mmCIF file of C-alpha atoms in Angstrom:
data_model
loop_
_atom_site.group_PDB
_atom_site.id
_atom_site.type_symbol
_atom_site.label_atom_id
_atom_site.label_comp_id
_atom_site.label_asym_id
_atom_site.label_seq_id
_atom_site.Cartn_x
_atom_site.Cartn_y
_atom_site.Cartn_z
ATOM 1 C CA UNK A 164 155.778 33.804 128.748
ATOM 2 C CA UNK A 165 154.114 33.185 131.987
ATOM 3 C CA UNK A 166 151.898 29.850 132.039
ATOM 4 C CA UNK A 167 149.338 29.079 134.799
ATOM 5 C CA UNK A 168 149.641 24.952 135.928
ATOM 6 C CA UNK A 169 146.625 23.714 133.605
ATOM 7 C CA UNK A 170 145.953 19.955 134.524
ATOM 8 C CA UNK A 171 143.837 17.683 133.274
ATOM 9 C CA UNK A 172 143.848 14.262 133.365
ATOM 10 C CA UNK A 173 142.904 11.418 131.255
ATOM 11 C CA UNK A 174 141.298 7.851 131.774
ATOM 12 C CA UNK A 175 143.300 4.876 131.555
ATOM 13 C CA UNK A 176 142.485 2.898 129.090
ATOM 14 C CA UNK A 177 142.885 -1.104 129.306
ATOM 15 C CA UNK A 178 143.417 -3.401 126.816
ATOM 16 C CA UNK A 179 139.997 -6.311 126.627
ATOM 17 C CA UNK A 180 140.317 -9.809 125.834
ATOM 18 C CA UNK A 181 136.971 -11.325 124.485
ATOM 19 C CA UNK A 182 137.244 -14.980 124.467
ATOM 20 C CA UNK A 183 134.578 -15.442 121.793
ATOM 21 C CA UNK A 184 136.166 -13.216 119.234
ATOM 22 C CA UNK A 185 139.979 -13.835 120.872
ATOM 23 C CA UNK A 186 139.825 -9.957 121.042
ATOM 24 C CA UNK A 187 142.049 -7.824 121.921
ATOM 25 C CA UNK A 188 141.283 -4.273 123.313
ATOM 26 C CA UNK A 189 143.093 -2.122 125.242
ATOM 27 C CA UNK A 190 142.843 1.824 126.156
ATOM 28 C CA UNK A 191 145.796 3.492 128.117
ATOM 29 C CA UNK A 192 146.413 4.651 131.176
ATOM 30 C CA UNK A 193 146.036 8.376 131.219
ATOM 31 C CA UNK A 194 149.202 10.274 131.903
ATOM 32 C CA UNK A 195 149.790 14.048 131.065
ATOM 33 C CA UNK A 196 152.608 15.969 131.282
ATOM 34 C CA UNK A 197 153.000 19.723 131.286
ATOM 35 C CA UNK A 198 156.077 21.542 131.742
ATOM 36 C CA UNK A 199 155.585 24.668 132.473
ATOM 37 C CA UNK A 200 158.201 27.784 132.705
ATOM 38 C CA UNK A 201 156.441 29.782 135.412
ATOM 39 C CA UNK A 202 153.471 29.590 137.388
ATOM 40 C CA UNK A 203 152.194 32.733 138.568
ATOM 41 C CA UNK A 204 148.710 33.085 140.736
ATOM 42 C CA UNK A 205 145.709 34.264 138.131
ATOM 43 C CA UNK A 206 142.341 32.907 137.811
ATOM 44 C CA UNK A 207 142.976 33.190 133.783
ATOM 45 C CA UNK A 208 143.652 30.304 131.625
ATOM 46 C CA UNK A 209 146.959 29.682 131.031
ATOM 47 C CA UNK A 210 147.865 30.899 127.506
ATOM 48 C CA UNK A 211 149.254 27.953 125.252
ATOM 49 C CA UNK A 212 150.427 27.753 121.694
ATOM 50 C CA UNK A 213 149.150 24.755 120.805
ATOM 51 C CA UNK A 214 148.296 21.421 122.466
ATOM 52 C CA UNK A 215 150.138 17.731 121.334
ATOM 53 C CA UNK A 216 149.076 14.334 122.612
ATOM 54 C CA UNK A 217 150.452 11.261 122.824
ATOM 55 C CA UNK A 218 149.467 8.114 124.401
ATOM 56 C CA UNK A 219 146.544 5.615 124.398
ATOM 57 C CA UNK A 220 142.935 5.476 122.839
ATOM 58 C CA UNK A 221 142.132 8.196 126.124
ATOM 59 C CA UNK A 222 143.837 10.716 123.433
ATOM 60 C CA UNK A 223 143.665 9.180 120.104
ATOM 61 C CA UNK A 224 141.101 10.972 118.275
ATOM 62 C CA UNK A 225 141.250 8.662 115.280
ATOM 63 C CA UNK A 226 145.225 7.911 114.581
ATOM 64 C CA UNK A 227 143.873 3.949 114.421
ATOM 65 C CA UNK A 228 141.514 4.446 111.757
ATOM 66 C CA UNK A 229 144.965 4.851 109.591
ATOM 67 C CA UNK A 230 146.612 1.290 111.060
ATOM 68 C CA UNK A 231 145.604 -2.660 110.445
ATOM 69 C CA UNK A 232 144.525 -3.302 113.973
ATOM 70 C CA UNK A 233 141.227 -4.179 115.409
ATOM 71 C CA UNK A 234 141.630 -1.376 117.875
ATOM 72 C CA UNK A 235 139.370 0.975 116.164
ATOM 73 C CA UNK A 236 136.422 3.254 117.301
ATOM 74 C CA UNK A 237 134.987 4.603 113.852
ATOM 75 C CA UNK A 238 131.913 3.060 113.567
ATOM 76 C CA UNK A 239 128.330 3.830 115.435
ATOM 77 C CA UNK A 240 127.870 3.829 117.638
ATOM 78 C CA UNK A 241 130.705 5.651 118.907
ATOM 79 C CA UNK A 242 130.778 9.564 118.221
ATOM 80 C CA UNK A 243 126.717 9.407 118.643
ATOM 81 C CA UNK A 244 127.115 12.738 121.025
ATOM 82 C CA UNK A 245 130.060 13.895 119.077
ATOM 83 C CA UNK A 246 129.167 17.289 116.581
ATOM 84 C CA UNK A 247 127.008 15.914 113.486
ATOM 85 C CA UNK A 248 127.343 12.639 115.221
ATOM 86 C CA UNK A 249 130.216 11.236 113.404
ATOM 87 C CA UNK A 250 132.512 8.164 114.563
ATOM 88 C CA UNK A 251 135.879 9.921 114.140
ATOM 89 C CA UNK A 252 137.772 7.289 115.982
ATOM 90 C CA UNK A 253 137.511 8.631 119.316
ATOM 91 C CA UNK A 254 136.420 5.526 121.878
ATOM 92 C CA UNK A 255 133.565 7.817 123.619
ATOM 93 C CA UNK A 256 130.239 8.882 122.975
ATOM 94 C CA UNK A 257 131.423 12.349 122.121
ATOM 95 C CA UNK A 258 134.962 14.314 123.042
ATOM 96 C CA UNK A 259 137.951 13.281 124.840
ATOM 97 C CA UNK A 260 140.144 15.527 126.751
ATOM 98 C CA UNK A 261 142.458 16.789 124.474
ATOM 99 C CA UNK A 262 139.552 18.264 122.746
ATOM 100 C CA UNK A 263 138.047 19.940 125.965
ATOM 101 C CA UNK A 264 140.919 21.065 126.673
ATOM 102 C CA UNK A 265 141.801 22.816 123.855
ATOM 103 C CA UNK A 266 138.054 24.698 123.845
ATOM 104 C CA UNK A 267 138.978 25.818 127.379
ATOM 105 C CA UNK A 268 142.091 26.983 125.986
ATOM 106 C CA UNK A 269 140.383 28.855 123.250
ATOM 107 C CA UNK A 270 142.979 26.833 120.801
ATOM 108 C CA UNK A 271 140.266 25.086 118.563
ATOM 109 C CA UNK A 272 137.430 22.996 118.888
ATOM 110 C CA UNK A 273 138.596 19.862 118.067
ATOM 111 C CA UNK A 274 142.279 18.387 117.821
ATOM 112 C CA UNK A 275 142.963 16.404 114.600
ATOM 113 C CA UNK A 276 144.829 12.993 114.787
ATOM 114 C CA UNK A 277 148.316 13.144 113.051
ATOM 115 C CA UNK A 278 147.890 10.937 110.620
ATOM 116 C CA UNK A 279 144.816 11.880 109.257
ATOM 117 C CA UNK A 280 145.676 13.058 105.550
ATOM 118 C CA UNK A 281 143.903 16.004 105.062
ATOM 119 C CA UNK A 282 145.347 18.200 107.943
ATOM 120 C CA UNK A 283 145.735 21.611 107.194
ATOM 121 C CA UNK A 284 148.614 23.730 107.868
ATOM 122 C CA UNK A 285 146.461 25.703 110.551
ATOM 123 C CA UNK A 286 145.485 21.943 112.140
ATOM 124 C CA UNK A 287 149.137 21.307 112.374
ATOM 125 C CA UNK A 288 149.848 25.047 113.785
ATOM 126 C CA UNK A 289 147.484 24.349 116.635
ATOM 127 C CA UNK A 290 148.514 21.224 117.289
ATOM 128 C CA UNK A 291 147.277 17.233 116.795
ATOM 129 C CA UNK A 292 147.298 14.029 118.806
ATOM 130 C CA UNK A 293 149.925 10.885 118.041
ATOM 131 C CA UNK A 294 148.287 9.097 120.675
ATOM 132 C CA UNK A 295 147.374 5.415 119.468
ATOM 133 C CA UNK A 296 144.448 3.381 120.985
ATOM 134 C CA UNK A 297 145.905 0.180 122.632
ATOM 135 C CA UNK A 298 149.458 1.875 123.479
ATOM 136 C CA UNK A 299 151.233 1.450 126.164
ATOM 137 C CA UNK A 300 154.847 2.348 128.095
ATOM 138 C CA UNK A 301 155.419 -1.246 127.606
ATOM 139 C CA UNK A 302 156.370 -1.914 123.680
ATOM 140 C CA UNK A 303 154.954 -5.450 124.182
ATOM 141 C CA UNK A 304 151.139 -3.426 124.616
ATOM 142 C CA UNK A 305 151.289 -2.073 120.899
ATOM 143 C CA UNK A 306 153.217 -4.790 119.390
ATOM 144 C CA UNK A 307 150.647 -7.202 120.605
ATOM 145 C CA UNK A 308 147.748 -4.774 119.289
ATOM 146 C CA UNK A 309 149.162 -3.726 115.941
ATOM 147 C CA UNK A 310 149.379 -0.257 116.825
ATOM 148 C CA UNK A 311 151.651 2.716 116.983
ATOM 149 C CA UNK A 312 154.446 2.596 119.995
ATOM 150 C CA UNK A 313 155.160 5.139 122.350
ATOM 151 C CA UNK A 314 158.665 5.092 120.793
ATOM 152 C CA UNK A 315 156.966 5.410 117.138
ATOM 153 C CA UNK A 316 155.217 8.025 118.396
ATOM 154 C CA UNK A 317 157.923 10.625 119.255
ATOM 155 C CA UNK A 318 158.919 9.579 115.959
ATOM 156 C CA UNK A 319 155.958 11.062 114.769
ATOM 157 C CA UNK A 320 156.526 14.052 116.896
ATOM 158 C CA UNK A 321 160.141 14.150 114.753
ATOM 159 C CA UNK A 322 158.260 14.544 111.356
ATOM 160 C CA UNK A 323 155.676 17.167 112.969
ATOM 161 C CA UNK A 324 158.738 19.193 113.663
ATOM 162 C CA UNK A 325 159.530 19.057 110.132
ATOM 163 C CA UNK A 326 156.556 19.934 108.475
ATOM 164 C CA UNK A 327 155.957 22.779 110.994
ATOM 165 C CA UNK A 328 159.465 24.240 110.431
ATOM 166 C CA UNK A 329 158.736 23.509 106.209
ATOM 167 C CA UNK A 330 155.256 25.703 106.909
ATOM 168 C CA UNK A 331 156.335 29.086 109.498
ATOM 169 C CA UNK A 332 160.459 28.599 108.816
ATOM 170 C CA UNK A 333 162.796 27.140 112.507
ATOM 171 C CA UNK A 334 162.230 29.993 114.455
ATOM 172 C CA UNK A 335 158.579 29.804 114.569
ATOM 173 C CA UNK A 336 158.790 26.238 114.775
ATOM 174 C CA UNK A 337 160.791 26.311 117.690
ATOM 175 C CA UNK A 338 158.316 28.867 119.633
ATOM 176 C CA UNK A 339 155.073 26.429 118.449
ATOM 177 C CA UNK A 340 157.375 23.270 120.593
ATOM 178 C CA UNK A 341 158.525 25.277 123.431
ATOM 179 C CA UNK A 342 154.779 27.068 124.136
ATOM 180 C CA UNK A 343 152.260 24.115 123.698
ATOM 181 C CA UNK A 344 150.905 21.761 125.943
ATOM 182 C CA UNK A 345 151.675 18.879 125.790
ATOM 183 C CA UNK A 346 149.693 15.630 126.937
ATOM 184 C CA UNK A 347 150.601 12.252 127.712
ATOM 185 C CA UNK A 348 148.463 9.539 128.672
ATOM 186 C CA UNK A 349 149.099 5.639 128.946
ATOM 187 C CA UNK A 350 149.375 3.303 130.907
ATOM 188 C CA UNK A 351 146.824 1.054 132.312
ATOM 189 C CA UNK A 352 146.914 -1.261 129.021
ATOM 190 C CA UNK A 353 150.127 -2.265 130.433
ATOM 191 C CA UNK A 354 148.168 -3.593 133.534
ATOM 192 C CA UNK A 355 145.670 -4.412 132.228
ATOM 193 C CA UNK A 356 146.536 -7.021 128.974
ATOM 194 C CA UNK A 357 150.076 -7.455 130.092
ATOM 195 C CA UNK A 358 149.774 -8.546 133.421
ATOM 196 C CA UNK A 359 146.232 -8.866 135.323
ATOM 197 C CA UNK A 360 144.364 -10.773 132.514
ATOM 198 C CA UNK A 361 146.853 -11.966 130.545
ATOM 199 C CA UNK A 362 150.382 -13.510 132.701
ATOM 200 C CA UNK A 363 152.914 -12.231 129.869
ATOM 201 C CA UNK A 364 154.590 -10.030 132.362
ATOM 202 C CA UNK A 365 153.824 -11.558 135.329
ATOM 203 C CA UNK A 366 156.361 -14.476 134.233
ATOM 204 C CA UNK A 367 159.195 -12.209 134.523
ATOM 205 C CA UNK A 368 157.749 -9.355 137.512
ATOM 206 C CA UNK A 369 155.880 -8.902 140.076
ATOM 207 C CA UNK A 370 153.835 -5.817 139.725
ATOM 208 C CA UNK A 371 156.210 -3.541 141.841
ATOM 209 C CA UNK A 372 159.140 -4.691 139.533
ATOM 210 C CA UNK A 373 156.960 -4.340 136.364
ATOM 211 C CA UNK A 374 155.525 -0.567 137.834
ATOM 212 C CA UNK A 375 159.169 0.148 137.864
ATOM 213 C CA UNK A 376 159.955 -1.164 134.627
ATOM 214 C CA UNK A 377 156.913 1.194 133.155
ATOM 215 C CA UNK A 378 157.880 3.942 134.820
ATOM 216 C CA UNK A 379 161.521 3.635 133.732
ATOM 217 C CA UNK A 380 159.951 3.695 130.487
ATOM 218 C CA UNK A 381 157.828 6.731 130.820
ATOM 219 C CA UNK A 382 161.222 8.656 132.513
ATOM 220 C CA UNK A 383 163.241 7.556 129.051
ATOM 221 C CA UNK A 384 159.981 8.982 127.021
ATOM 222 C CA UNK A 385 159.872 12.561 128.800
ATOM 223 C CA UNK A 386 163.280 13.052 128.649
ATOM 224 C CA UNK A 387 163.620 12.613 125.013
ATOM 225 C CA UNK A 388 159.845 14.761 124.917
ATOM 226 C CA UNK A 389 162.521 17.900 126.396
ATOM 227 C CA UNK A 390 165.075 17.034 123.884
ATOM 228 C CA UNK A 391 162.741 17.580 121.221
ATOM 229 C CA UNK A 392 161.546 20.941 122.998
ATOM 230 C CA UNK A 393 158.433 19.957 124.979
ATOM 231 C CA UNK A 394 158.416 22.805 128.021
ATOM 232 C CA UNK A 395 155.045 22.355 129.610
ATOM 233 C CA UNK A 396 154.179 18.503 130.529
ATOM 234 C CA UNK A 397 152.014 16.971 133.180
ATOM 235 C CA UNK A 398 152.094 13.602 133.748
ATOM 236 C CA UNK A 399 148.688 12.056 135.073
ATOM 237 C CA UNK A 400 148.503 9.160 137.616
ATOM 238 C CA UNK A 401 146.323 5.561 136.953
ATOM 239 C CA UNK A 402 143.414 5.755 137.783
ATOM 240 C CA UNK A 403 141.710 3.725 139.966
ATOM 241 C CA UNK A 404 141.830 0.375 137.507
ATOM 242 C CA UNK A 405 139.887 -1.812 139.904
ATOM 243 C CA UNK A 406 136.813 -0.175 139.057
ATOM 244 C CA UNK A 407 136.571 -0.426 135.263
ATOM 245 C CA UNK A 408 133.700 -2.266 134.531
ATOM 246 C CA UNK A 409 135.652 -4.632 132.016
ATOM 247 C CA UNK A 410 138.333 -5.448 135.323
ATOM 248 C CA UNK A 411 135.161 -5.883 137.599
ATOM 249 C CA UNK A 412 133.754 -8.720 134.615
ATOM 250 C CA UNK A 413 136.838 -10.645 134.256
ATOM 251 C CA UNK A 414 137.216 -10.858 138.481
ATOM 252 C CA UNK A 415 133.129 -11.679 139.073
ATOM 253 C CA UNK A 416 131.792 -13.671 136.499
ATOM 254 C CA UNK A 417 128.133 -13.172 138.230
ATOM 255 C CA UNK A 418 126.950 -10.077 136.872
ATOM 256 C CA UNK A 419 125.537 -8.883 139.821
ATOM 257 C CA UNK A 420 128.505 -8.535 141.616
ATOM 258 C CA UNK A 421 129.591 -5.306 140.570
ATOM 259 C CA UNK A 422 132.028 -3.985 143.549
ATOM 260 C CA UNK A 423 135.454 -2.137 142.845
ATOM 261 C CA UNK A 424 139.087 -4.637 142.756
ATOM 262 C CA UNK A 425 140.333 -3.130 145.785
ATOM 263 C CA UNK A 426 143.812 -5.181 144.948
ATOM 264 C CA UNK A 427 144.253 -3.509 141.703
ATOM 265 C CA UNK A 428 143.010 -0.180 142.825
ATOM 266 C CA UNK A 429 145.858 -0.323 145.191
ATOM 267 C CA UNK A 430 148.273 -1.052 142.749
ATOM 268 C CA UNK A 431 146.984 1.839 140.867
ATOM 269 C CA UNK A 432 148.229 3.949 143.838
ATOM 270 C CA UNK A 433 151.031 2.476 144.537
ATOM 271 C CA UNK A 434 152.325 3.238 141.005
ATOM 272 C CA UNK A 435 151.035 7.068 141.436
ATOM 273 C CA UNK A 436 153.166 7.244 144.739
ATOM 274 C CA UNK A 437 156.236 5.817 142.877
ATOM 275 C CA UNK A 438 155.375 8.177 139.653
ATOM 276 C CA UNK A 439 155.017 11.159 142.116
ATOM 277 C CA UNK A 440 158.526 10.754 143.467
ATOM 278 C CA UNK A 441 159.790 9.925 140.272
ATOM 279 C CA UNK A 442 158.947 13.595 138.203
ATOM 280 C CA UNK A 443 160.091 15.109 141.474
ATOM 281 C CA UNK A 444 163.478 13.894 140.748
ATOM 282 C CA UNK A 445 162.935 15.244 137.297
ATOM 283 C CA UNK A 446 161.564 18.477 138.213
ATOM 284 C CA UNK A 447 165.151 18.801 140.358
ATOM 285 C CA UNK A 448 167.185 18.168 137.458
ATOM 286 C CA UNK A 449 165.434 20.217 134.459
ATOM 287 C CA UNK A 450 164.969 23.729 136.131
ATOM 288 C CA UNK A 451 163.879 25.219 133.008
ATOM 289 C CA UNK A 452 160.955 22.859 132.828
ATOM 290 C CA UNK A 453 157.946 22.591 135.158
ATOM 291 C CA UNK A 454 156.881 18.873 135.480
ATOM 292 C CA UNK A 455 153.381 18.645 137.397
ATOM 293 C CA UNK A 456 151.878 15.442 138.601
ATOM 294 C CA UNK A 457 147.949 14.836 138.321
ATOM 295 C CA UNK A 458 145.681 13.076 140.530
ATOM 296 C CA UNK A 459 143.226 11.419 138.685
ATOM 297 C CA UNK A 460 142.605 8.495 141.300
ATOM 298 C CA UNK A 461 140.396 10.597 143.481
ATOM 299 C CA UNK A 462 138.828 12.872 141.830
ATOM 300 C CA UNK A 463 137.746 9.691 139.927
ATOM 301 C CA UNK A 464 136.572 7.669 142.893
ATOM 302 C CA UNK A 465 134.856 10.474 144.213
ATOM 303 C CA UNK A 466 132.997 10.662 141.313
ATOM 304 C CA UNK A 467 132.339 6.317 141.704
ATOM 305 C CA UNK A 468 131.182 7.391 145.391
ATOM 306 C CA UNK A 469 129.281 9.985 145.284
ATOM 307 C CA UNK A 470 127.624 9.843 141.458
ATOM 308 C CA UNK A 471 124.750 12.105 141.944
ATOM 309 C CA UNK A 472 127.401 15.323 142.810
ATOM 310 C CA UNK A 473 128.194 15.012 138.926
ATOM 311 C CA UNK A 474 124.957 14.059 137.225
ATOM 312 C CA UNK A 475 125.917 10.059 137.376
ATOM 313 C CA UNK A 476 122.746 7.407 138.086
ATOM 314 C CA UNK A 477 125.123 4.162 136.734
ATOM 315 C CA UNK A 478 129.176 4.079 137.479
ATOM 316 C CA UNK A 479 129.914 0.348 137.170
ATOM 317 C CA UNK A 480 128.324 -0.493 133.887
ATOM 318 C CA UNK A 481 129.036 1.216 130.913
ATOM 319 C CA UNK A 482 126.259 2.685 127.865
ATOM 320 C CA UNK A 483 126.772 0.477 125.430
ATOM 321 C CA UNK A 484 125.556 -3.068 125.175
ATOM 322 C CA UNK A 485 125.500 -4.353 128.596
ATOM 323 C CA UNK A 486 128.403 -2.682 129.721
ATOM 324 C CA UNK A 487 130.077 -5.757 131.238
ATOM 325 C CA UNK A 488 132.564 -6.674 128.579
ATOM 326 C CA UNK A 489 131.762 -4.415 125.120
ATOM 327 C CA UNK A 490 134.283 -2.055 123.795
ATOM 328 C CA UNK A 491 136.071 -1.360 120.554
ATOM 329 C CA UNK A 492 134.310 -3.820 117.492
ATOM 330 C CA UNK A 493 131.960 -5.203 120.107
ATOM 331 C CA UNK A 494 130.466 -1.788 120.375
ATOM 332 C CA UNK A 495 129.164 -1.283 117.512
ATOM 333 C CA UNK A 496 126.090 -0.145 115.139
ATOM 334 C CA UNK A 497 123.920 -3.536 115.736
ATOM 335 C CA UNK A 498 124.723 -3.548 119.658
ATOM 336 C CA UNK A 499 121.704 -1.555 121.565
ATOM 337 C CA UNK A 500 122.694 1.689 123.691
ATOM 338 C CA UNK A 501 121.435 2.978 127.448
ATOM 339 C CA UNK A 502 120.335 6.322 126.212
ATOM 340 C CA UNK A 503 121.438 8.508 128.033
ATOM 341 C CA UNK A 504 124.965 8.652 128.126
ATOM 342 C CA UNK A 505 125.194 11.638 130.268
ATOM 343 C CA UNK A 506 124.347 9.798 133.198
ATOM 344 C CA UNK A 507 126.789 7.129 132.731
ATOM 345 C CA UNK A 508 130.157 7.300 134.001
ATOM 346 C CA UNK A 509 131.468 4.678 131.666
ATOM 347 C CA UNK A 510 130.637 4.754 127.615
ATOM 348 C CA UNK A 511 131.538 1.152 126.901
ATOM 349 C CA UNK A 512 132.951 -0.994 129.286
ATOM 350 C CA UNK A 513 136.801 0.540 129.296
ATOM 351 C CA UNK A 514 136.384 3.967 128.397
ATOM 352 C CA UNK A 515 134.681 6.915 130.157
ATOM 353 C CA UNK A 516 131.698 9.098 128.420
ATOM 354 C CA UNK A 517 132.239 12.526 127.496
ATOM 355 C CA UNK A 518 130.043 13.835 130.533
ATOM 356 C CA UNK A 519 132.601 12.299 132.530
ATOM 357 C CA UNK A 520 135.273 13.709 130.595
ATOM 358 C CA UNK A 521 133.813 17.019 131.522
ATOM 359 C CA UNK A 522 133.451 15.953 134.946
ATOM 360 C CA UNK A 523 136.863 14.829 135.481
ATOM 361 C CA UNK A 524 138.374 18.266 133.320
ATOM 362 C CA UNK A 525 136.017 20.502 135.961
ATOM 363 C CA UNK A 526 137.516 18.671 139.015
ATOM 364 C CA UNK A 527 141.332 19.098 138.071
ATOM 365 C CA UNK A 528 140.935 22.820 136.451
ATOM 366 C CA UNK A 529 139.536 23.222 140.567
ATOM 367 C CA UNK A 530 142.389 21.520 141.981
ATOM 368 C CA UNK A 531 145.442 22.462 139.808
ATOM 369 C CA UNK A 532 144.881 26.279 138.770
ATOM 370 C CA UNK A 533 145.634 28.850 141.652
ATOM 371 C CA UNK A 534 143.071 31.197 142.464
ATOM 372 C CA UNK A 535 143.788 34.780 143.249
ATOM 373 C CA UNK A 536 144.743 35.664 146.756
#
């Protein structure tokens, strides 16, 4: 089958500590991989059998309601934009990626988290998310969060196999793995709770030891991801971190000062440039697999920069409550909203809105799928 390169990438999402409540939140760093068999030059959408997530709350579409963690988004007003306005667990005003992504795909609406009970056998055909809200590469992240590991999650991925190969029979199966697309996004929790607001990590690294240690994480994840069949991957950069308007809070306590963490933004691309190298040296080694790198950093800053290209009037504050410092329970059905969410950049304080989500799927579709010659 040939496959077009179909990038998209996701949001970090970083884990929030709110001294009042001694809460913990913390939304990944996005990262998607694709592996793709062949790239050819078409301006039609590449043509996937299904699409599977795993990761942070960027791509959790409700896994967490299912868990005994705090890390949940399934109360208002979260969802408020999403069809019949229900809180489904998603940490955004309406869709995430995955779920773009598969309507641009023409693969369904909507994809289902795994460990919602009621999935149907067509649900689990076209695929479902095992992403986990508060995840990270670092096991410390979930651990500290009470929810599901990147580790537990490809353990997840081992019982999907199952029940896929109990519902079409092995061969089928097999063609389902080798033909979807396959998303992975975490991350910036890692920096985020585990070592800029939180020193955990920062006794034992400094942060180009601990991007290495992540990243020699992520390489141990996507290799076992190939074992278990994956063929079309893309892994997506951080994005800039620095400008999260929870990061910009914890650095300047005066509200007013509302400017960007240049240090931590150039972490955030000094891990990319590491990551970069990294899935080249992948891509050399595993030449029946196609491993793309994403560039979310830009694409992201450009949208900080220059907010009325893409519809934006606020980028450093997100909709609900203030936007400062509420995400997760603080963000919820008592705690006023801006609006209009389609002009914000940010929903809550961590996580993007879905018009941004849009945004950011428009910019990469531009950027990673040739055009005809």
């Amino acid at each position: 089958m040939h496959n077009h390169l179909f990038v998209f990438m996701w949001m970090n999402d970083p884990k929030m500590a709110t001294a009042a409540f001694s809460f913990l939140f913390f939304p990944t760093s996005v990262t998607i991989i694709i592996t793709i068999c062949t790239i050819t030059r078409a301006t039609n959408l590449p043509k996937f059998s299904s699409i599977l997530a795993f990761g942070d709350s960027t791509v959790d579409t409700g896994n967490n309601n299912y868990l005994q963690t705090f890390f949940r988004g399934n109360h208002s007003p979260y969802g408020q934009d999403f069809p019949d306005h229900i809180p489904t667990g998603r940490f955004s005003n309406g869709k995430l990626i995955p779920d773009i992504v598969a309507s641009l795909l023409h693969i369904k609406e909507t994809v289902p988290p795994f460990l919602d009970p009621s999935l149907s056998n067509e649900d689990l055909l076209t695929g479902v998310t095992f992403a986990s809200a508060g995840s990270g590469y670092d096991d410390l992240t979930a651990a500290e969060s009470r929810v599901i590991s990147m580790s537990d999650q490809l353990e997840l991925f081992r019982n999907y196999i199952s029940r896929l190969k109990g519902i079409v029979g092995e061969v089928e199966a097999n063609y389902i793995i080798d033909n979807a697309l396959v998303i992975v996004s975490a991350g910036t929790n890692d920096f985020v709770y585990n070592y800029y607001d939180s020193p955990t990590r920062r006794l034992q690294f400094n942060i180009s030891t601990y991007q290495d240690f992540l990243l020699s994480n992520l390489h141990n994840f996507i290799k076992e991801l190939c074992n278990l069949g994956g063929r079309s991957m893309v892994i997506v950069g951080l994005p800039p971190i620095g400008c999260l308007p929870l990061q910009i809070t914890a650095r300047y306590k005066e509200s007013m000062q509302r400017n960007c963490l240049k240090d931590e933004n150039s972490d955030s691309q000094a891990y990319n440039i590491k990551l970069q190298k990294l899935l080249s040296e992948m891509q050399a080694v595993a030449p029946e697999s196609q491993i793309a790198y994403a560039n979310v950093f830009d694409p992201l800053v450009d949208m900080i920069t220059h907010p009325q290209k893409f519809g934006f009037v606020e980028t450093s504050r997100g909709c609900c409550g203030s936007g400062f410092v509420e995400a997760g329970s603080l963000c919820n059905a008592a705690t006023p909203t801006c609006g209009m969410a389609a002009q914000f950049l940010f929903w809550d304080s961590i996580h993007p809105s879905e018009a941004a989500y849009k945004s950011l799927s428009h910019s990469l579709q531009k950027q990673l799928i040739p055009t005809s010659s």
